[in-house]
Tab-separated table of N, CA and C in Angstrom:
chain	number	residue	atom	x	y	z
L	1	MET	N	-61.111	210.985	111.177
L	1	MET	CA	-61.561	209.999	110.156
L	1	MET	C	-60.437	209.066	109.805
L	2	ARG	N	-59.368	209.469	109.951
L	2	ARG	CA	-58.299	208.633	109.616
L	2	ARG	C	-58.355	207.494	110.429
L	3	SER	N	-58.673	207.461	111.592
L	3	SER	CA	-58.635	206.352	112.505
L	3	SER	C	-59.695	205.397	112.182
L	4	ASP	N	-60.967	206.068	111.597
L	4	ASP	CA	-61.953	205.140	111.106
L	4	ASP	C	-61.503	204.364	109.861
L	5	LYS	N	-60.805	204.941	109.048
L	5	LYS	CA	-60.337	204.357	107.708
L	5	LYS	C	-59.468	203.213	108.177
L	6	LEU	N	-58.666	203.510	109.058
L	6	LEU	CA	-57.697	202.402	109.472
L	6	LEU	C	-58.484	201.311	110.292
L	7	ALA	N	-59.491	201.631	111.049
L	7	ALA	CA	-60.259	200.647	111.792
L	7	ALA	C	-60.868	199.612	110.888
L	8	ALA	N	-61.381	200.088	109.861
L	8	ALA	CA	-62.258	199.208	109.045
L	8	ALA	C	-61.442	198.218	108.327
L	9	PRO	N	-60.463	198.571	107.622
L	9	PRO	CA	-59.573	197.487	107.047
L	9	PRO	C	-58.897	196.600	108.180
L	10	THR	N	-58.660	196.896	109.366
L	10	THR	CA	-58.064	196.074	110.428
L	10	THR	C	-59.272	195.073	110.719
L	11	HIS	N	-60.374	195.478	110.832
L	11	HIS	CA	-61.476	194.596	111.164
L	11	HIS	C	-61.856	193.640	110.056
L	12	PHE	N	-61.676	194.090	108.875
L	12	PHE	CA	-61.820	193.283	107.697
L	12	PHE	C	-60.654	192.264	107.652
L	13	SER	N	-59.595	192.767	108.004
L	13	SER	CA	-58.421	191.851	107.975
L	13	SER	C	-58.544	190.720	108.978
L	14	CYS	N	-59.091	190.978	110.065
L	14	CYS	CA	-59.360	189.958	111.177
L	14	CYS	C	-60.268	189.049	110.779
L	15	LEU	N	-61.357	189.511	110.007
L	15	LEU	CA	-62.388	188.577	109.511
L	15	LEU	C	-61.741	187.703	108.444
L	16	MET	N	-60.795	188.322	107.598
L	16	MET	CA	-60.272	187.330	106.566
L	16	MET	C	-59.390	186.432	107.317
L	17	ILE	N	-58.634	186.835	108.357
L	17	ILE	CA	-57.705	185.869	108.912
L	17	ILE	C	-58.489	184.816	109.668
L	18	GLU	N	-59.544	185.131	110.302
L	18	GLU	CA	-60.492	184.081	110.966
L	18	GLU	C	-60.936	183.104	109.912
L	19	ALA	N	-61.387	183.751	108.713
L	19	ALA	CA	-62.029	182.892	107.699
L	19	ALA	C	-60.894	182.018	107.176
L	20	THR	N	-59.786	182.439	106.950
L	20	THR	CA	-58.532	181.657	106.459
L	20	THR	C	-58.434	180.541	107.642
L	21	VAL	N	-58.252	181.026	108.705
L	21	VAL	CA	-57.943	179.926	109.763
L	21	VAL	C	-58.999	178.936	109.801
L	22	GLN	N	-60.385	179.355	109.645
L	22	GLN	CA	-61.412	178.405	109.778
L	22	GLN	C	-61.434	177.453	108.544
L	23	GLN	N	-61.119	178.001	107.271
L	23	GLN	CA	-60.972	177.140	106.202
L	23	GLN	C	-59.647	176.213	106.269
L	24	THR	N	-58.809	176.808	106.732
L	24	THR	CA	-57.584	175.949	106.930
L	24	THR	C	-57.827	174.819	107.905
L	25	ARG	N	-58.449	175.203	108.956
L	25	ARG	CA	-58.805	174.113	109.988
L	25	ARG	C	-59.729	172.935	109.402
L	26	GLU	N	-60.722	173.453	108.547
L	26	GLU	CA	-61.668	172.471	108.067
L	26	GLU	C	-60.864	171.569	107.002
L	27	ALA	N	-60.054	172.158	106.223
L	27	ALA	CA	-59.338	171.564	105.144
L	27	ALA	C	-58.369	170.635	105.809
L	28	THR	N	-57.783	171.080	106.788
L	28	THR	CA	-56.866	170.152	107.712
L	28	THR	C	-57.704	168.917	108.093
L	29	VAL	N	-58.783	169.140	108.760
L	29	VAL	CA	-59.650	168.173	109.331
L	29	VAL	C	-59.988	167.211	108.285
L	30	GLN	N	-60.323	167.729	107.107
L	30	GLN	CA	-60.915	166.774	105.956
L	30	GLN	C	-59.715	166.088	105.451
L	31	GLN	N	-58.739	166.728	105.223
L	31	GLN	CA	-57.417	166.012	104.614
L	31	GLN	C	-57.048	164.897	105.652
L	32	THR	N	-57.057	165.336	106.961
L	32	THR	CA	-56.593	164.396	107.871
L	32	THR	C	-57.517	163.307	107.946
L	33	ARG	N	-58.834	163.508	107.957
L	33	ARG	CA	-59.807	162.445	107.905
L	33	ARG	C	-59.574	161.570	106.657
L	34	GLU	N	-59.355	162.180	105.501
L	34	GLU	CA	-59.238	161.374	104.201
L	34	GLU	C	-57.974	160.564	104.383
L	35	ALA	N	-56.974	161.183	104.810
L	35	ALA	CA	-55.632	160.514	104.924
L	35	ALA	C	-55.700	159.416	105.850
L	36	THR	N	-56.493	159.591	107.014
L	36	THR	CA	-56.626	158.568	107.920
L	36	THR	C	-57.532	157.381	107.469
L	37	VAL	N	-58.469	157.613	106.729
L	37	VAL	CA	-59.377	156.716	106.079
L	37	VAL	C	-58.575	155.865	105.022
L	38	GLN	N	-57.684	156.600	104.224
L	38	GLN	CA	-56.837	155.939	103.294
L	38	GLN	C	-55.804	155.106	104.040
L	39	GLN	N	-55.174	155.660	104.976
L	39	GLN	CA	-54.067	154.842	105.606
L	39	GLN	C	-54.723	153.617	106.296
L	40	THR	N	-55.977	153.882	106.984
L	40	THR	CA	-56.666	152.771	107.577
L	40	THR	C	-56.960	151.741	106.732
L	41	ARG	N	-57.513	152.173	105.428
L	41	ARG	CA	-57.815	151.199	104.491
L	41	ARG	C	-56.602	150.434	104.023
L	42	GLU	N	-55.593	151.197	103.666
L	42	GLU	CA	-54.336	150.455	103.225
L	42	GLU	C	-53.744	149.449	104.307
L	43	ALA	N	-53.726	149.964	105.489
L	43	ALA	CA	-53.177	149.100	106.697
L	43	ALA	C	-54.137	147.946	106.808
L	44	THR	N	-55.467	148.127	106.762
L	44	THR	CA	-56.311	147.023	106.859
L	44	THR	C	-56.200	145.950	105.629
L	45	VAL	N	-56.053	146.450	104.441
L	45	VAL	CA	-55.712	145.585	103.348
L	45	VAL	C	-54.373	144.836	103.654
L	46	GLN	N	-53.287	145.602	103.903
L	46	GLN	CA	-52.163	144.938	104.176
L	46	GLN	C	-52.125	143.861	105.277
L	47	GLN	N	-52.756	144.258	106.471
L	47	GLN	CA	-52.893	143.268	107.575
L	47	GLN	C	-53.725	142.096	107.201
L	48	THR	N	-54.847	142.379	106.331
L	48	THR	CA	-55.696	141.302	105.969
L	48	THR	C	-54.829	140.367	104.944
L	49	ARG	N	-54.132	140.984	104.182
L	49	ARG	CA	-53.336	140.088	103.251
L	49	ARG	C	-52.375	139.237	104.070
L	50	GLU	N	-51.617	139.924	104.926
L	50	GLU	CA	-50.536	139.276	105.756
L	50	GLU	C	-51.293	138.162	106.663
L	51	ALA	N	-52.370	138.486	107.271
L	51	ALA	CA	-53.050	137.397	107.958
L	51	ALA	C	-53.630	136.247	107.012
L	52	THR	N	-54.047	136.662	105.942
L	52	THR	CA	-54.463	135.578	105.047
L	52	THR	C	-53.439	134.702	104.678
L	53	VAL	N	-52.277	135.245	104.387
L	53	VAL	CA	-51.083	134.554	103.872
L	53	VAL	C	-50.715	133.589	105.114
L	54	GLN	N	-50.621	134.208	106.303
L	54	GLN	CA	-50.264	133.479	107.440
L	54	GLN	C	-51.230	132.252	107.672
L	55	GLN	N	-52.490	132.662	107.748
L	55	GLN	CA	-53.574	131.451	107.883
L	55	GLN	C	-53.380	130.459	106.854
L	56	THR	N	-53.270	130.844	105.637
L	56	THR	CA	-53.222	129.922	104.449
L	56	THR	C	-51.867	129.146	104.597
L	57	ARG	N	-50.852	129.663	105.065
L	57	ARG	CA	-49.626	128.831	105.316
L	57	ARG	C	-49.851	127.871	106.420
L	58	GLU	N	-50.401	128.399	107.497
L	58	GLU	CA	-50.620	127.520	108.794
L	58	GLU	C	-51.575	126.268	108.229
L	59	ALA	N	-52.676	126.610	107.490
L	59	ALA	CA	-53.738	125.696	107.213
L	59	ALA	C	-53.051	124.770	106.190
L	60	THR	N	-52.187	125.183	105.334
L	60	THR	CA	-51.395	124.270	104.368
L	60	THR	C	-50.619	123.313	105.133
L	61	VAL	N	-49.841	123.927	106.096
L	61	VAL	CA	-48.874	123.136	106.852
L	61	VAL	C	-49.753	121.977	107.622
L	62	GLN	N	-50.805	122.473	108.301
L	62	GLN	CA	-51.618	121.661	108.925
L	62	GLN	C	-52.274	120.404	108.189
L	63	GLN	N	-52.755	120.896	106.962
L	63	GLN	CA	-53.343	119.911	106.132
L	63	GLN	C	-52.410	118.894	105.551
L	64	THR	N	-51.270	119.466	105.156
L	64	THR	CA	-50.009	118.668	104.696
L	64	THR	C	-49.679	117.565	105.724
L	65	ARG	N	-49.547	118.237	106.979
L	65	ARG	CA	-49.127	117.251	108.025
L	65	ARG	C	-50.244	115.948	108.207
L	66	GLU	N	-51.503	116.465	108.207
L	66	GLU	CA	-52.602	115.504	108.409
L	66	GLU	C	-52.686	114.524	107.219
L	67	ALA	N	-52.418	115.030	105.963
L	67	ALA	CA	-52.424	114.189	104.750
L	67	ALA	C	-51.122	113.323	104.792
L	68	THR	N	-50.110	113.721	105.322
L	68	THR	CA	-48.958	112.981	105.405
L	68	THR	C	-49.132	111.779	106.352
L	69	VAL	N	-49.565	112.097	107.622
L	69	VAL	CA	-49.913	111.146	108.662
L	69	VAL	C	-50.799	110.110	108.088
L	70	GLN	N	-51.938	110.503	107.379
L	70	GLN	CA	-52.900	109.615	106.800
L	70	GLN	C	-52.318	108.662	105.938
L	71	GLN	N	-51.519	109.275	104.922
L	71	GLN	CA	-50.979	108.532	103.826
L	71	GLN	C	-49.957	107.646	104.404
L	72	THR	N	-49.171	107.993	105.464
L	72	THR	CA	-48.257	107.118	105.946
L	72	THR	C	-49.038	106.008	106.754
L	73	ARG	N	-49.943	106.381	107.377
L	73	ARG	CA	-50.647	105.102	108.072
L	73	ARG	C	-51.271	104.222	107.079
L	74	GLU	N	-51.899	104.651	105.964
L	74	GLU	CA	-52.441	103.793	105.090
L	74	GLU	C	-51.359	102.998	104.333
L	75	ALA	N	-50.185	103.587	104.002
L	75	ALA	CA	-49.053	102.830	103.335
L	75	ALA	C	-48.475	101.944	104.263
L	76	THR	N	-48.390	102.296	105.683
L	76	THR	CA	-47.922	101.186	106.508
L	76	THR	C	-48.793	100.007	106.801
L	77	VAL	N	-50.132	100.428	106.764
L	77	VAL	CA	-51.218	99.213	106.857
L	77	VAL	C	-50.960	98.336	105.710
L	78	GLN	N	-50.925	99.039	104.432
L	78	GLN	CA	-50.822	98.212	103.179
L	78	GLN	C	-49.608	97.329	103.259
L	79	GLN	N	-48.477	98.044	103.629
L	79	GLN	CA	-47.278	97.246	103.475
L	79	GLN	C	-47.165	96.138	104.664
L	80	THR	N	-47.738	96.446	105.776
L	80	THR	CA	-47.834	95.371	106.802
L	80	THR	C	-48.721	94.219	106.446
L	81	ARG	N	-49.852	94.558	105.604
L	81	ARG	CA	-50.706	93.482	105.020
L	81	ARG	C	-49.989	92.738	104.019
L	82	GLU	N	-49.514	93.323	103.160
L	82	GLU	CA	-48.565	92.564	102.170
L	82	GLU	C	-47.453	91.709	102.716
L	83	VAL	N	-46.733	92.234	103.590
L	83	VAL	CA	-45.694	91.500	104.299
L	83	VAL	C	-46.276	90.329	105.070
L	84	THR	N	-47.398	90.596	105.723
L	84	THR	CA	-48.025	89.460	106.512
L	84	THR	C	-48.460	88.367	105.553
L	85	VAL	N	-49.088	88.766	104.452
L	85	VAL	CA	-49.594	87.837	103.442
L	85	VAL	C	-48.383	86.944	102.973
L	86	GLN	N	-47.261	87.724	102.501
L	86	GLN	CA	-46.146	87.017	101.904
L	86	GLN	C	-45.514	86.260	102.990
L	87	GLN	N	-45.469	86.656	104.205
L	87	GLN	CA	-44.785	85.734	105.266
L	87	GLN	C	-45.645	84.552	105.487
L	88	THR	N	-47.000	84.830	105.544
L	88	THR	CA	-47.793	83.567	105.746
L	88	THR	C	-47.819	82.651	104.662
L	89	ARG	N	-47.634	83.156	103.386
L	89	ARG	CA	-47.626	82.259	102.219
L	89	ARG	C	-46.232	81.420	102.340
L	90	GLU	N	-45.168	82.104	102.661
L	90	GLU	CA	-44.021	81.459	102.722
L	90	GLU	C	-43.929	80.329	103.875
L	91	ALA	N	-44.467	80.735	105.050
L	91	ALA	CA	-44.520	79.749	106.018
L	91	ALA	C	-45.413	78.650	105.736
L	92	THR	N	-46.563	78.902	105.077
L	92	THR	CA	-47.403	77.789	104.663
L	92	THR	C	-46.744	76.907	103.747
L	93	VAL	N	-46.090	77.404	102.714
L	93	VAL	CA	-45.496	76.542	101.859
L	93	VAL	C	-44.324	75.712	102.547
L	94	GLN	N	-43.542	76.407	103.413
L	94	GLN	CA	-42.513	75.750	104.230
L	94	GLN	C	-43.115	74.619	105.152
L	95	GLN	N	-44.188	75.009	105.792
L	95	GLN	CA	-44.779	73.918	106.632
L	95	GLN	C	-45.340	72.760	105.897
L	96	THR	N	-45.894	73.097	104.608
L	96	THR	CA	-46.633	72.091	103.883
L	96	THR	C	-45.395	71.117	103.312
L	97	ARG	N	-44.310	71.833	102.904
L	97	ARG	CA	-43.155	71.040	102.305
L	97	ARG	C	-42.746	70.150	103.450
L	98	GLU	N	-42.525	70.598	104.713
L	98	GLU	CA	-41.929	69.870	105.798
L	98	GLU	C	-42.934	68.638	106.297
L	99	ALA	N	-44.216	69.102	106.135
L	99	ALA	CA	-45.305	68.078	106.563
L	99	ALA	C	-45.232	66.830	105.548
L	100	THR	N	-45.103	67.359	104.172
L	100	THR	CA	-45.239	66.330	103.179
L	100	THR	C	-44.014	65.405	103.163
L	101	VAL	N	-42.763	66.090	103.361
L	101	VAL	CA	-41.672	65.238	103.567
L	101	VAL	C	-41.762	64.266	104.871
L	102	GLN	N	-42.290	64.723	105.902
L	102	GLN	CA	-42.421	63.931	107.103
L	102	GLN	C	-43.339	62.857	106.781
L	103	GLN	N	-44.649	63.054	106.158
L	103	GLN	CA	-45.591	62.119	105.946
L	103	GLN	C	-45.004	61.113	104.849
L	104	THR	N	-44.434	61.642	103.958
L	104	THR	CA	-43.885	60.763	102.878
L	104	THR	C	-42.872	59.716	103.519
L	105	ARG	N	-42.013	60.317	104.386
L	105	ARG	CA	-40.908	59.548	105.084
L	105	ARG	C	-41.657	58.443	105.827
L	106	GLU	N	-42.563	58.814	106.732
L	106	GLU	CA	-43.460	57.800	107.574
L	106	GLU	C	-44.063	56.883	106.750
L	107	ALA	N	-44.732	57.244	105.654
L	107	ALA	CA	-45.396	56.397	104.776
L	107	ALA	C	-44.511	55.275	104.151
L	108	THR	N	-43.275	55.823	103.792
L	108	THR	CA	-42.415	55.028	103.203
L	108	THR	C	-41.760	53.875	104.145
L	109	VAL	N	-41.521	54.492	105.257
L	109	VAL	CA	-41.044	53.569	106.264
L	109	VAL	C	-42.219	52.394	106.622
L	110	GLN	N	-43.523	52.962	106.665
L	110	GLN	CA	-44.587	51.989	106.976
L	110	GLN	C	-44.654	51.019	105.880
L	111	HIS	N	-44.690	51.473	104.561
L	111	HIS	CA	-44.812	50.599	103.479
L	111	HIS	C	-43.641	49.586	103.449
L	112	THR	N	-42.452	49.954	103.668
L	112	THR	CA	-41.275	49.267	103.598
L	112	THR	C	-41.442	48.134	104.710
L	113	LYS	N	-41.877	48.530	105.849
L	113	LYS	CA	-42.015	47.598	106.957
L	113	LYS	C	-43.018	46.508	106.510
L	114	GLU	N	-44.087	46.998	106.004
L	114	GLU	CA	-45.116	46.126	105.651
L	114	GLU	C	-44.631	45.202	104.425
L	115	ALA	N	-44.065	45.746	103.548
L	115	ALA	CA	-43.654	45.001	102.321
L	115	ALA	C	-42.496	44.010	102.858
L	116	THR	N	-41.533	44.361	103.766
L	116	THR	CA	-40.637	43.505	104.279
L	116	THR	C	-41.282	42.367	104.984
L	117	VAL	N	-42.306	42.731	105.933
L	117	VAL	CA	-42.955	41.693	106.615
L	117	VAL	C	-43.631	40.639	105.580
L	118	GLN	N	-44.262	41.233	104.565
L	118	GLN	CA	-45.004	40.332	103.577
L	118	GLN	C	-43.897	39.505	102.810
L	119	GLN	N	-42.860	40.102	102.454
L	119	GLN	CA	-41.919	39.308	101.673
L	119	GLN	C	-41.205	38.336	102.573
L	120	THR	N	-40.944	38.731	103.725
L	120	THR	CA	-40.475	37.714	104.776
L	120	THR	C	-41.357	36.577	105.092
L	121	GLU	N	-42.646	36.960	105.169
L	121	GLU	CA	-43.705	35.741	105.339
L	121	GLU	C	-43.671	34.949	104.145
L	122	GLU	N	-43.760	35.499	102.990
L	122	GLU	CA	-43.904	34.807	101.783
L	122	GLU	C	-42.461	33.819	101.536
L	123	ALA	N	-41.481	34.391	101.833
L	123	ALA	CA	-40.111	33.712	101.774
L	123	ALA	C	-40.129	32.567	102.738
L	124	THR	N	-40.568	32.894	103.947
L	124	THR	CA	-40.713	31.834	105.063
L	124	THR	C	-41.555	30.747	104.687
L	125	VAL	N	-42.746	31.132	104.241
L	125	VAL	CA	-43.611	30.063	103.693
L	125	VAL	C	-42.925	29.217	102.695
L	126	GLN	N	-42.501	29.893	101.644
L	126	GLN	CA	-41.861	29.214	100.438
L	126	GLN	C	-40.585	28.217	100.957
L	127	GLN	N	-39.935	28.853	101.901
L	127	GLN	CA	-38.671	28.102	102.334
L	127	GLN	C	-39.191	26.916	103.244
L	128	THR	N	-40.254	27.237	103.936
L	128	THR	CA	-40.728	26.200	104.806
L	128	THR	C	-41.278	24.963	104.044
L	129	GLY	N	-42.069	25.403	102.974
L	129	GLY	CA	-42.648	24.465	101.949
L	129	GLY	C	-41.555	23.597	101.377
L	130	GLU	N	-40.545	24.422	100.905
L	130	GLU	CA	-39.424	23.646	100.286
L	130	GLU	C	-38.728	22.661	101.224
L	131	ALA	N	-38.532	23.070	102.398
L	131	ALA	CA	-37.805	22.336	103.354
L	131	ALA	C	-38.691	21.222	103.846
L	132	THR	N	-39.866	21.336	103.838
L	132	THR	CA	-40.869	20.261	104.192
L	132	THR	C	-40.863	19.286	103.102
L	133	LEU	N	-40.791	19.671	101.829
L	133	LEU	CA	-40.909	18.766	100.800
L	133	LEU	C	-39.533	17.982	100.537
L	134	SER	N	-38.464	18.716	100.974
L	134	SER	CA	-37.166	18.091	100.777
L	134	SER	C	-36.931	17.039	102.067
L	135	PHE	N	-37.700	17.236	103.168
L	135	PHE	CA	-37.588	16.254	104.248
L	135	PHE	C	-38.645	15.160	104.222
L	136	SER	N	-39.512	15.240	103.402
L	136	SER	CA	-40.662	14.379	103.327
L	136	SER	C	-40.108	12.958	102.906
L	137	PRO	N	-40.597	11.920	103.661
L	137	PRO	CA	-40.004	10.483	103.267
L	137	PRO	C	-40.312	10.069	101.848
L	138	SER	N	-41.370	10.663	101.201
L	138	SER	CA	-41.619	10.288	99.777
L	138	SER	C	-40.526	10.542	98.906
L	139	PHE	N	-39.666	11.666	99.235
L	139	PHE	CA	-38.702	12.308	98.415
L	139	PHE	C	-37.304	11.651	98.861
L	140	CYS	N	-37.207	11.105	99.983
L	140	CYS	CA	-36.115	10.544	100.448
L	140	CYS	C	-35.848	9.098	100.440
L	141	PRO	N	-34.903	8.574	99.770
L	141	PRO	CA	-34.749	7.176	99.518
L	141	PRO	C	-34.525	6.471	100.789
L	142	SER	N	-33.761	7.065	101.692
L	142	SER	CA	-33.457	6.498	103.015
L	142	SER	C	-33.862	7.439	104.062
L	143	TRP	N	-35.105	7.014	104.699
L	143	TRP	CA	-35.569	7.924	105.675
L	143	TRP	C	-35.378	7.336	107.006
L	144	ASN	N	-34.616	8.177	107.906
L	144	ASN	CA	-34.446	7.610	109.327
L	144	ASN	C	-35.385	8.355	110.194
L	145	SER	N	-36.103	7.636	110.856
L	145	SER	CA	-37.168	8.190	111.662
L	145	SER	C	-36.701	8.932	112.836
L	146	TYR	N	-35.521	8.749	113.153
L	146	TYR	CA	-34.938	9.460	114.392
L	146	TYR	C	-34.249	10.669	113.957
L	147	VAL	N	-33.724	10.736	112.766
L	147	VAL	CA	-33.017	11.997	112.243
L	147	VAL	C	-33.577	12.342	110.938
L	148	PRO	N	-34.343	13.344	110.910
L	148	PRO	CA	-35.059	13.736	109.704
L	148	PRO	C	-34.177	14.420	108.710
L	149	VAL	N	-33.346	13.468	108.074
L	149	VAL	CA	-32.285	13.997	107.142
L	149	VAL	C	-32.422	12.980	105.878
L	150	CYS	N	-32.322	13.628	104.873
L	150	CYS	CA	-32.376	12.765	103.489
L	150	CYS	C	-30.865	12.480	103.235
L	151	PHE	N	-30.711	11.187	102.852
L	151	PHE	CA	-29.342	10.552	102.417
L	151	PHE	C	-29.521	10.372	100.933
L	152	SER	N	-28.680	10.695	100.327
L	152	SER	CA	-28.636	10.435	98.859
L	152	SER	C	-27.921	9.128	98.549
């Protein structure tokens, strides 16, 4: 009987050990699963955060680059337009001034020539008239038909 009494507790002990092993296995699997899920979640959140930061940084750099290029292009166009307008204005003023000076010079020369010719003609007519009168026989007491000179 003694062997029966020993055998029963041993069988019970084996069952207890198996149950404990089974529970331990299930608990380990459950804890491992939960820990894996938790770690996966945390890793996913961390990776998502890092990827978002990286993508945001790259997108910001790209947008900043594009905006800078666009603004630089617009500023260059605006400055070029302003410089062109300014240079055109200055060149137009300069050319107008030079053309005005040239035309004034030419007109002055032309008017001076015309006035000189006119005055010369008038003076010539006047002098010719006076000379004709002074050589006229009616004004000369002694008129020599061969030498048109008045003798006083």
